[in-house]
Amino acid sequence: MNLDDLTRNSGEWLRGTGPESDIVMCSRIRLARNLADFPFSNRASRGEKSEIEANVKSCLDSTNLNLAYFDVNGMSSLDRQFLVERQLISRELANGEGARGVSIGSEENISIMVNEEDHLRIQVMHSGLSLHEVWDRINRLDDQLEETLAYAYSAQLGYLTACPTNVGTGIRVGVMLHLPALVKTKQIDKVFRALQKINLAVRGLYGEGTQAFGDFYQISNQQTLGKSELELIRILTDVVPQVIQYERTARQVLMNERKQHLHDQVSRAYGLLKTSHMISSEETMLLLSSVRMGINLGLIDDLEIATVNELFIQTQPAYLQKLHGAELGVEERNVARASYLRSRLSNGRHVEPE
Amino acid sequence: MKCQHCQDEATVHLTDTVDGERRELHLCLDCAREAGVDLPESPPNLGLDAVIQSLIVNNVGELVGELAKLACPDCGLKFMEFRAIGRLGCPHDYQVFAKGLDPLILRTHGATRHVGKVARRRPELSERLRLRTQLKNAIAREDYELAAQLRDQLRSKDADA
């Protein structure tokens, strides 16, 4: 598998299947792990970082996980950005230095970052609300890696991480939700405040420090010590259905009280995406969000939810440039984006991208 | 403003109202005393500075002083550097900086003990990490004889594994 193979596919987590998938885009868990015999990545010498990478690579080779390893250090910045857009690596890994990389499963639901803030950042994603399946998968994966790797661990503090905010289980349990009706009815801040009170973090689609994006919000735990992985998962599986219920209620209110207005907004959004000739990334996200909600409310009936999910990722700058096979400026990207959208949304008529 | 009695600098300023008429008086300290004005005493020295100082020392000061000097023998990170960058240098730092980290961990997580998945192997301290550091230091000092010894020790450990 190489990067070009990735452009021809899309991640399993975008398929729009699984429980509550009209609102829950995906469930994801990551584990932070470090090798006992090395300094943490930020303190490791060049040589040590290479050794860490080599150890992890040989461990991955010895498993039958069928993962492809990508050397992020030797990669162009466009390719790095491409992997960030697909949620396979973090910005921190993309912008880091020295030996580092990522191992990716063919379904794109496994990614193992090497020499990020921690030596290993293991991530498993799955479409819909399916945290227990994700935990079973990542727990097994972690066990397999531990057969050959000695992790930094203490009986008192658990898995030792470069930042003490991750120490203990090293786990982040996250659920990505699409909440356009709560945004539209201006109730989203109330929900955030309630979540923050119970110590859950809310972030945008591209993780820490990014603005909410296409009305997607990721809710995740902050505490990692003193509660077991299953207890932390339970907090999310208790809270997320309540947020889903709020969103459903808000959608129902919009449908009951402002159906024509909503239908008009959704149809205009769809129309713009199908016909525009230049469109920015921000506008695309905004319109796709309306269209996604429109499909779920039965206001659009000739478009698959999976297509819309994919378009959130495939209208990002690096993807468009990979598809085009060359670097594009902002204006050129806006043209390429509009052309790509027209071709994907042409109601079955095949339109060659210009 | 000058004292209304002696032309020295006035430091006492009085205002009162007598029969609905506002009266102002500006005097120097001596003239005010002479006039029988009841002056507030300067606050007695309670040694508050010393008290605060000892409070700081008892609760944080000495700890900060001690921690400020503390460096991990294995990765070389100083506790103060950790406070600046928010990242630790190696797994051993959790032991070396326990005094400074434990309150921070308690504040962040509301807990001090791990619950949940247990690692298969539990190397509390890694001899290899230690040897690796000594090797780096030996090379930095250009002590190649020691470096060669340390490299052999590391190799024999790798062979054992």
Coordinates of C-alpha atoms in Angstrom, one line a residue:
Chain A
M1 CA 0.0 0.0 0.0
N2 CA 1.3 3.5 -0.8
L3 CA -0.1 6.9 -0.4
D4 CA -1.7 6.9 -3.9
D5 CA -3.6 3.8 -2.9
L6 CA -5.1 5.9 0.0
T7 CA -6.3 8.5 -2.4
R8 CA -8.4 5.9 -4.3
N9 CA -10.1 4.7 -1.1
S10 CA -11.6 6.2 2.0
G11 CA -11.5 5.3 5.6
E12 CA -14.0 2.7 7.0
W13 CA -14.9 5.3 9.6
L14 CA -16.5 7.5 6.9
R15 CA -19.0 4.8 5.7
G16 CA -21.8 6.2 7.8
T17 CA -22.6 2.7 9.3
G18 CA -23.0 1.5 12.8
P19 CA -25.2 2.7 15.7
E20 CA -26.4 6.3 15.7
S21 CA -24.4 7.0 12.6
D22 CA -26.8 9.8 11.5
I23 CA -25.2 11.9 14.3
V24 CA -22.1 9.9 15.4
M25 CA -19.5 10.1 12.6
C26 CA -17.1 7.8 14.4
S27 CA -15.8 6.4 17.7
R28 CA -12.1 6.5 18.4
I29 CA -9.7 5.4 21.1
R30 CA -6.0 6.2 21.3
L31 CA -3.4 4.8 23.7
A32 CA -0.1 6.6 24.5
R33 CA 2.8 4.2 25.1
N34 CA 6.5 4.6 25.5
L35 CA 9.4 2.2 25.4
A36 CA 11.0 1.7 28.8
D37 CA 14.6 1.8 27.5
F38 CA 14.6 5.2 25.8
P39 CA 14.2 8.9 26.7
F40 CA 10.8 10.3 25.6
S41 CA 10.8 11.5 22.0
N42 CA 11.4 15.2 22.8
R43 CA 14.5 14.3 24.7
A44 CA 15.8 11.5 22.5
S45 CA 18.9 12.1 20.3
R46 CA 18.7 11.6 16.5
G47 CA 20.2 8.2 16.9
E48 CA 17.8 7.2 19.6
K49 CA 14.8 8.3 17.6
S50 CA 16.0 6.1 14.8
E51 CA 16.5 3.2 17.2
I52 CA 13.0 3.7 18.6
E53 CA 11.6 3.7 15.1
A54 CA 13.6 0.6 14.1
N55 CA 12.4 -1.3 17.3
V56 CA 8.8 -0.4 16.6
K57 CA 9.0 -1.3 12.9
S58 CA 10.6 -4.7 13.6
C59 CA 7.9 -5.3 16.2
L60 CA 5.2 -4.4 13.7
D61 CA 6.8 -6.6 11.0
S62 CA 6.7 -9.6 13.4
T63 CA 3.0 -9.3 13.9
N64 CA 0.5 -10.3 11.1
L65 CA -1.4 -7.1 11.4
N66 CA -1.0 -6.2 7.7
L67 CA -0.1 -2.6 8.3
A68 CA 1.8 -0.3 6.0
Y69 CA 4.5 1.8 7.4
F70 CA 5.0 5.4 6.1
D71 CA 8.2 7.3 6.8
V72 CA 6.9 10.8 7.7
N73 CA 10.4 12.3 8.0
G74 CA 11.2 11.6 4.4
M75 CA 7.8 12.7 3.1
S76 CA 6.8 15.9 1.3
S77 CA 4.8 18.4 3.3
L78 CA 1.9 17.9 1.0
D79 CA 1.8 14.2 1.8
R80 CA 2.1 14.9 5.6
Q81 CA -0.9 17.3 5.3
F82 CA -2.8 14.6 3.4
L83 CA -2.4 12.2 6.3
V84 CA -3.4 14.9 8.8
E85 CA -6.6 15.5 6.7
R86 CA -7.4 11.8 6.8
Q87 CA -7.0 11.8 10.6
L88 CA -4.2 9.3 10.3
I89 CA -1.5 11.5 11.9
S90 CA -1.5 14.5 14.2
R91 CA -0.3 18.0 13.3
E92 CA 2.4 17.5 15.9
L93 CA 3.8 14.4 14.1
A94 CA 3.5 16.2 10.7
N95 CA 5.4 19.2 12.0
G96 CA 7.9 17.2 14.1
E97 CA 11.5 16.5 13.3
G98 CA 13.8 13.5 13.1
A99 CA 12.9 9.8 12.6
R100 CA 9.1 9.4 12.8
G101 CA 6.3 7.7 11.0
V102 CA 3.0 6.0 11.0
S103 CA 1.7 2.5 10.4
I104 CA -1.7 2.3 8.8
G105 CA -4.2 -0.5 8.3
S106 CA -5.7 -0.9 4.8
E107 CA -9.2 0.1 6.1
E108 CA -7.6 3.2 7.7
N109 CA -9.1 2.4 11.0
I110 CA -5.8 1.6 12.6
S111 CA -3.0 4.1 12.8
I112 CA 0.1 3.8 15.0
M113 CA 2.2 7.0 15.1
V114 CA 5.9 6.6 16.0
N115 CA 7.9 9.3 17.8
E116 CA 5.0 11.7 18.3
E117 CA 4.9 13.2 21.8
D118 CA 5.0 9.6 23.0
H119 CA 7.0 6.9 21.3
L120 CA 3.7 5.2 20.3
R121 CA 0.3 6.7 19.7
I122 CA -2.0 3.8 18.8
Q123 CA -5.3 4.8 17.4
V124 CA -8.3 2.8 16.3
M125 CA -11.4 4.4 14.7
H126 CA -14.7 2.9 13.8
S127 CA -17.8 4.4 12.2
G128 CA -20.9 5.0 14.4
L129 CA -21.1 4.7 18.2
S130 CA -19.1 1.6 18.9
L131 CA -16.6 2.3 21.7
H132 CA -16.6 -1.3 23.0
E133 CA -15.7 -2.8 19.7
V134 CA -13.0 -0.1 19.3
W135 CA -11.7 -0.9 22.8
D136 CA -11.6 -4.7 22.1
R137 CA -9.6 -4.0 18.9
I138 CA -7.1 -1.6 20.4
N139 CA -6.7 -3.6 23.5
R140 CA -5.7 -6.7 21.4
L141 CA -3.5 -4.6 19.3
D142 CA -1.7 -3.2 22.3
D143 CA -1.3 -6.8 23.7
Q144 CA 0.3 -7.9 20.4
L145 CA 2.8 -5.0 20.4
E146 CA 3.6 -5.7 24.0
E147 CA 4.7 -9.2 23.2
T148 CA 7.9 -7.7 21.8
L149 CA 8.1 -4.2 23.2
A150 CA 8.8 -3.4 26.9
Y151 CA 6.6 -0.4 27.8
A152 CA 7.5 2.2 30.4
Y153 CA 5.2 1.4 33.3
S154 CA 5.0 1.9 37.0
A155 CA 2.7 0.0 39.5
Q156 CA 1.8 3.3 41.1
L157 CA 1.3 5.5 38.0
G158 CA 0.5 3.0 35.2
Y159 CA 1.8 3.7 31.7
L160 CA 4.3 6.5 31.8
T161 CA 3.9 9.3 29.2
A162 CA 5.8 12.3 28.2
C163 CA 3.1 14.6 29.5
P164 CA 1.7 13.8 33.0
T165 CA -1.8 14.7 31.7
N166 CA -1.8 11.3 29.9
V167 CA -0.2 9.1 32.6
G168 CA -2.1 6.0 33.9
T169 CA -4.2 4.4 31.2
G170 CA -2.7 6.7 28.5
I171 CA -6.2 6.5 27.0
R172 CA -8.2 9.0 25.1
V173 CA -11.8 7.9 24.4
G174 CA -13.4 10.1 21.8
V175 CA -16.7 10.3 19.9
M176 CA -17.1 12.5 16.9
L177 CA -20.6 14.0 16.7
H178 CA -22.3 16.0 14.0
L179 CA -24.4 18.6 15.8
P180 CA -25.8 21.1 13.3
A181 CA -29.2 21.6 14.9
L182 CA -27.7 22.4 18.3
V183 CA -25.4 25.0 16.6
K184 CA -28.4 26.4 14.6
T185 CA -30.6 26.7 17.7
K186 CA -27.7 28.2 19.6
Q187 CA -27.7 25.6 22.3
I188 CA -24.3 24.2 21.7
D189 CA -22.5 26.3 24.3
K190 CA -24.9 25.1 26.9
V191 CA -24.0 21.5 26.0
F192 CA -20.3 22.3 26.1
R193 CA -20.5 23.9 29.5
A194 CA -22.3 20.9 30.9
L195 CA -19.6 18.6 29.4
Q196 CA -16.8 20.6 30.8
K197 CA -18.3 20.4 34.2
I198 CA -18.0 16.7 34.1
N199 CA -14.4 17.0 32.9
L200 CA -15.0 16.0 29.3
A201 CA -13.2 17.9 26.5
V202 CA -14.8 19.2 23.3
R203 CA -12.7 19.7 20.2
G204 CA -13.2 20.3 16.5
L205 CA -12.7 17.7 13.7
Y206 CA -9.0 18.2 13.6
G207 CA -8.3 17.8 17.3
E208 CA -6.7 20.2 19.7
G209 CA -6.8 23.9 19.1
T210 CA -8.9 23.7 16.0
Q211 CA -12.2 25.5 15.5
A212 CA -15.2 23.4 15.2
F213 CA -15.5 22.4 11.6
G214 CA -18.6 21.4 9.6
D215 CA -20.5 21.3 13.0
F216 CA -18.4 18.3 14.0
Y217 CA -17.4 18.0 17.6
Q218 CA -15.3 15.4 19.3
I219 CA -16.1 14.7 22.9
S220 CA -13.4 12.9 24.9
N221 CA -12.1 12.2 28.4
Q222 CA -9.4 14.3 30.0
Q223 CA -8.8 12.2 33.1
T224 CA -6.5 9.2 32.5
L225 CA -5.4 8.2 36.0
G226 CA -7.5 6.7 38.7
K227 CA -10.2 5.2 36.5
S228 CA -9.9 2.1 34.4
E229 CA -10.3 2.1 30.6
L230 CA -13.7 0.6 30.9
E231 CA -14.9 3.2 33.5
L232 CA -13.7 6.0 31.2
I233 CA -15.5 4.4 28.2
R234 CA -18.6 4.1 30.3
I235 CA -18.6 7.9 31.1
L236 CA -18.7 8.5 27.3
T237 CA -21.3 5.8 26.6
D238 CA -23.5 7.3 29.4
V239 CA -23.1 10.9 28.2
V240 CA -23.0 10.7 24.4
P241 CA -26.6 9.3 24.0
Q242 CA -27.9 12.3 26.0
V243 CA -26.1 14.7 23.6
I244 CA -27.5 12.7 20.7
Q245 CA -31.0 13.1 22.2
Y246 CA -30.5 16.9 22.5
E247 CA -29.5 17.1 18.8
R248 CA -32.5 14.9 17.8
T249 CA -34.9 17.1 19.8
A250 CA -33.4 20.3 18.3
R251 CA -33.8 18.8 14.8
Q252 CA -37.4 17.9 15.5
V253 CA -38.1 21.5 16.7
L254 CA -36.6 22.8 13.5
M255 CA -38.7 20.4 11.4
N256 CA -41.9 21.2 13.3
E257 CA -41.5 25.0 13.5
R258 CA -39.4 26.0 10.6
K259 CA -39.6 23.2 8.1
Q260 CA -39.9 25.4 5.0
H261 CA -37.0 27.5 6.1
L262 CA -34.9 24.4 6.9
H263 CA -35.8 22.7 3.6
D264 CA -34.9 25.9 1.7
Q265 CA -31.5 26.1 3.4
V266 CA -30.7 22.5 2.8
S267 CA -31.7 22.6 -0.9
R268 CA -29.8 25.8 -1.5
A269 CA -26.7 24.3 0.1
Y270 CA -27.1 21.2 -2.1
G271 CA -27.6 23.4 -5.2
L272 CA -24.5 25.5 -4.5
L273 CA -22.3 22.4 -4.0
K274 CA -23.7 20.8 -7.2
T275 CA -23.3 23.9 -9.4
S276 CA -20.6 26.3 -8.1
H277 CA -17.4 26.8 -10.1
M278 CA -15.2 28.2 -7.3
I279 CA -15.7 27.4 -3.6
S280 CA -13.6 27.8 -0.5
S281 CA -13.0 25.0 2.1
E282 CA -14.9 26.9 4.8
E283 CA -18.0 27.4 2.6
T284 CA -17.9 23.7 1.6
M285 CA -17.8 22.5 5.2
L286 CA -20.8 24.8 6.1
L287 CA -22.9 23.6 3.1
L288 CA -21.9 19.9 3.5
S289 CA -23.1 20.1 7.1
S290 CA -26.5 21.4 6.0
V291 CA -26.7 18.7 3.3
R292 CA -25.7 16.0 5.8
M293 CA -28.5 17.0 8.1
G294 CA -30.9 17.3 5.2
I295 CA -30.3 13.7 4.2
N296 CA -30.9 12.5 7.8
L297 CA -34.2 14.4 7.9
G298 CA -35.4 13.0 4.6
L299 CA -35.2 16.4 2.9
I300 CA -32.7 15.1 0.3
D301 CA -33.3 11.6 -1.0
D302 CA -30.8 11.2 -3.9
L303 CA -27.5 11.2 -2.0
E304 CA -25.7 8.7 0.2
I305 CA -24.5 9.8 3.7
A306 CA -21.2 8.0 3.0
T307 CA -20.6 10.3 0.0
V308 CA -21.1 13.4 2.1
N309 CA -18.9 12.0 4.9
E310 CA -16.1 11.4 2.3
L311 CA -16.5 14.9 0.9
F312 CA -15.7 16.5 4.2
I313 CA -12.3 14.9 3.9
Q314 CA -11.9 14.9 0.1
T315 CA -12.5 18.6 -0.4
Q316 CA -9.5 19.4 1.9
P317 CA -6.5 21.1 0.3
A318 CA -4.0 18.3 0.3
Y319 CA -6.4 15.7 -1.0
L320 CA -7.4 18.0 -4.0
Q321 CA -3.7 18.6 -4.7
K322 CA -2.9 14.8 -4.6
L323 CA -5.8 14.1 -6.9
H324 CA -4.6 16.9 -9.2
G325 CA -1.0 15.6 -9.1
A326 CA 0.4 19.1 -8.4
E327 CA 0.5 21.9 -5.9
L328 CA -2.3 24.3 -6.3
G329 CA -2.7 27.9 -5.1
V330 CA -5.8 29.0 -3.1
E331 CA -7.7 30.1 -6.2
E332 CA -6.8 27.0 -8.2
R333 CA -7.9 24.9 -5.3
N334 CA -11.2 26.6 -5.1
V335 CA -11.8 25.8 -8.8
A336 CA -10.6 22.2 -8.3
R337 CA -12.8 21.8 -5.3
A338 CA -15.9 23.0 -7.1
S339 CA -15.1 20.8 -10.1
Y340 CA -14.6 17.8 -7.8
L341 CA -17.9 18.5 -5.9
R342 CA -19.8 18.8 -9.2
S343 CA -18.5 15.5 -10.4
R344 CA -19.3 13.7 -7.1
L345 CA -22.8 15.2 -6.8
S346 CA -24.0 14.9 -10.4
N347 CA -27.0 12.7 -9.7
G348 CA -25.6 9.7 -11.4
R349 CA -24.6 11.6 -14.5
H350 CA -20.9 11.1 -14.9
V351 CA -19.1 14.4 -15.3
E352 CA -15.4 14.5 -15.9
P353 CA -13.6 16.9 -13.6
E354 CA -12.3 19.8 -15.7
Chain B
M1 CA 0.8 72.8 50.4
K2 CA 2.3 74.8 53.3
C3 CA 1.3 74.3 57.0
Q4 CA -1.1 77.1 58.0
H5 CA 0.9 77.7 61.2
C6 CA 4.6 77.5 60.3
Q7 CA 5.1 77.3 56.5
D8 CA 6.6 73.8 56.7
E9 CA 5.1 71.2 54.3
A10 CA 1.6 70.2 55.4
T11 CA 1.1 66.5 55.9
V12 CA -2.0 66.5 58.0
H13 CA -5.2 67.6 56.2
L14 CA -8.4 67.9 58.2
T15 CA -11.9 68.7 57.0
D16 CA -14.9 69.1 59.3
T17 CA -18.3 70.8 59.1
V18 CA -19.3 73.2 61.9
D19 CA -22.8 74.7 61.8
G20 CA -23.2 73.7 58.2
E21 CA -20.0 75.4 57.2
R22 CA -17.1 73.3 55.8
R23 CA -13.7 74.0 57.4
E24 CA -10.3 72.8 56.2
L25 CA -7.1 72.7 58.2
H26 CA -3.6 71.9 56.7
L27 CA -0.8 71.4 59.2
C28 CA 2.6 69.9 59.4
L29 CA 3.1 67.0 61.8
D30 CA 4.5 69.0 64.7
C31 CA 1.9 71.8 64.5
A32 CA -0.8 69.1 64.3
R33 CA 0.5 67.4 67.5
E34 CA 0.7 70.8 69.2
A35 CA -2.9 71.6 68.2
G36 CA -3.9 68.4 69.9
V37 CA -5.0 66.5 66.8
D38 CA -5.4 62.8 67.5
L39 CA -3.0 61.3 64.9
P40 CA -3.1 57.6 64.0
E41 CA 0.0 55.8 65.1
S42 CA 2.1 54.3 62.4
P43 CA 1.4 50.6 62.2
P44 CA 3.5 48.6 64.5
N45 CA 6.0 46.3 62.9
L46 CA 4.6 42.9 63.2
G47 CA 7.3 41.3 61.2
L48 CA 4.8 40.3 58.5
D49 CA 7.5 40.1 55.8
A50 CA 9.3 37.5 57.8
V51 CA 6.1 35.6 58.5
I52 CA 5.3 35.5 54.7
Q53 CA 8.8 34.5 53.9
S54 CA 8.7 31.6 56.3
L55 CA 5.3 30.6 55.0
I56 CA 6.7 30.5 51.5
V57 CA 9.7 28.5 52.6
N58 CA 7.7 26.1 54.6
N59 CA 5.1 25.4 51.9
V60 CA 6.7 26.0 48.5
G61 CA 9.9 28.0 48.7
E62 CA 12.2 25.3 49.9
L63 CA 10.6 22.8 47.6
V64 CA 11.0 25.1 44.6
G65 CA 14.6 25.7 45.6
E66 CA 15.3 22.0 46.0
L67 CA 13.3 21.1 42.9
A68 CA 14.9 23.9 40.9
K69 CA 18.2 22.2 41.3
L70 CA 16.9 18.7 40.7
A71 CA 17.9 17.1 37.4
C72 CA 17.3 13.6 36.2
P73 CA 20.6 11.6 36.2
D74 CA 19.4 9.7 33.2
C75 CA 17.9 12.2 30.7
G76 CA 19.4 15.4 32.3
L77 CA 16.1 17.2 32.3
K78 CA 15.8 19.8 35.2
F79 CA 12.4 20.1 36.9
M80 CA 12.3 23.8 36.0
E81 CA 12.7 22.9 32.3
F82 CA 9.7 20.6 32.7
R83 CA 7.7 23.4 34.2
A84 CA 8.5 25.5 31.2
I85 CA 7.9 23.0 28.4
G86 CA 5.3 20.7 30.1
R87 CA 7.0 17.5 28.8
L88 CA 9.1 15.1 30.8
G89 CA 12.4 13.7 29.4
C90 CA 12.3 10.0 30.3
P91 CA 10.2 7.5 32.3
H92 CA 12.6 7.8 35.3
D93 CA 11.5 11.5 35.7
Y94 CA 8.3 10.3 37.4
Q95 CA 10.5 9.0 40.3
V96 CA 13.1 11.7 40.3
F97 CA 10.6 14.6 40.3
A98 CA 7.9 12.8 42.4
K99 CA 7.8 15.6 45.0
G100 CA 6.9 18.2 42.3
L101 CA 4.9 15.9 40.0
D102 CA 2.6 14.2 42.5
P103 CA 0.6 17.3 43.5
L104 CA 0.3 18.2 39.8
I105 CA -0.9 14.8 38.9
L106 CA -3.4 14.9 41.8
R107 CA -4.7 18.3 40.6
T108 CA -5.0 17.1 37.0
H109 CA -6.6 13.7 37.5
G110 CA -8.0 13.8 41.0
A111 CA -6.1 10.6 41.7
T112 CA -2.7 9.4 42.4
R113 CA -2.9 5.6 41.6
H114 CA -3.3 3.8 38.4
V115 CA -6.4 1.6 37.9
G116 CA -6.9 -0.4 34.8
K117 CA -4.8 -2.3 32.3
V118 CA -1.5 -3.7 33.7
A119 CA 1.6 -3.9 31.6
R120 CA 3.0 -7.4 31.1
R121 CA 6.5 -6.5 32.0
R122 CA 7.1 -4.0 34.7
P123 CA 10.6 -2.6 34.6
E124 CA 10.4 0.1 37.3
L125 CA 13.8 1.4 36.2
S126 CA 15.4 0.6 32.9
E127 CA 19.1 -0.4 33.2
R128 CA 19.4 0.0 29.5
L129 CA 18.1 3.6 29.6
R130 CA 20.7 4.3 32.3
L131 CA 23.6 2.7 30.3
R132 CA 22.5 4.5 27.2
T133 CA 22.8 7.9 29.0
Q134 CA 26.2 7.0 30.4
L135 CA 27.2 6.1 26.9
K136 CA 26.0 9.4 25.4
N137 CA 27.9 11.3 28.2
A138 CA 31.1 9.2 27.7
I139 CA 31.0 10.0 24.0
A140 CA 30.4 13.7 24.7
R141 CA 33.5 13.7 27.0
E142 CA 35.4 11.8 24.3
D143 CA 36.1 9.0 26.9
Y144 CA 36.1 6.3 24.2
E145 CA 37.4 3.6 26.4
L146 CA 34.4 3.9 28.8
A147 CA 32.1 4.3 25.8
A148 CA 33.3 1.0 24.3
Q149 CA 32.7 -0.8 27.7
L150 CA 29.2 0.7 28.0
R151 CA 28.4 -0.3 24.4
D152 CA 29.5 -3.9 25.2
Q153 CA 27.3 -3.9 28.2
L154 CA 24.3 -2.6 26.2
R155 CA 25.0 -5.3 23.5
S156 CA 25.1 -8.1 26.1
K157 CA 21.8 -6.8 27.5
D158 CA 20.3 -6.8 24.0
A159 CA 21.5 -10.3 23.5
D160 CA 19.9 -11.5 26.7
A161 CA 16.6 -10.1 25.7

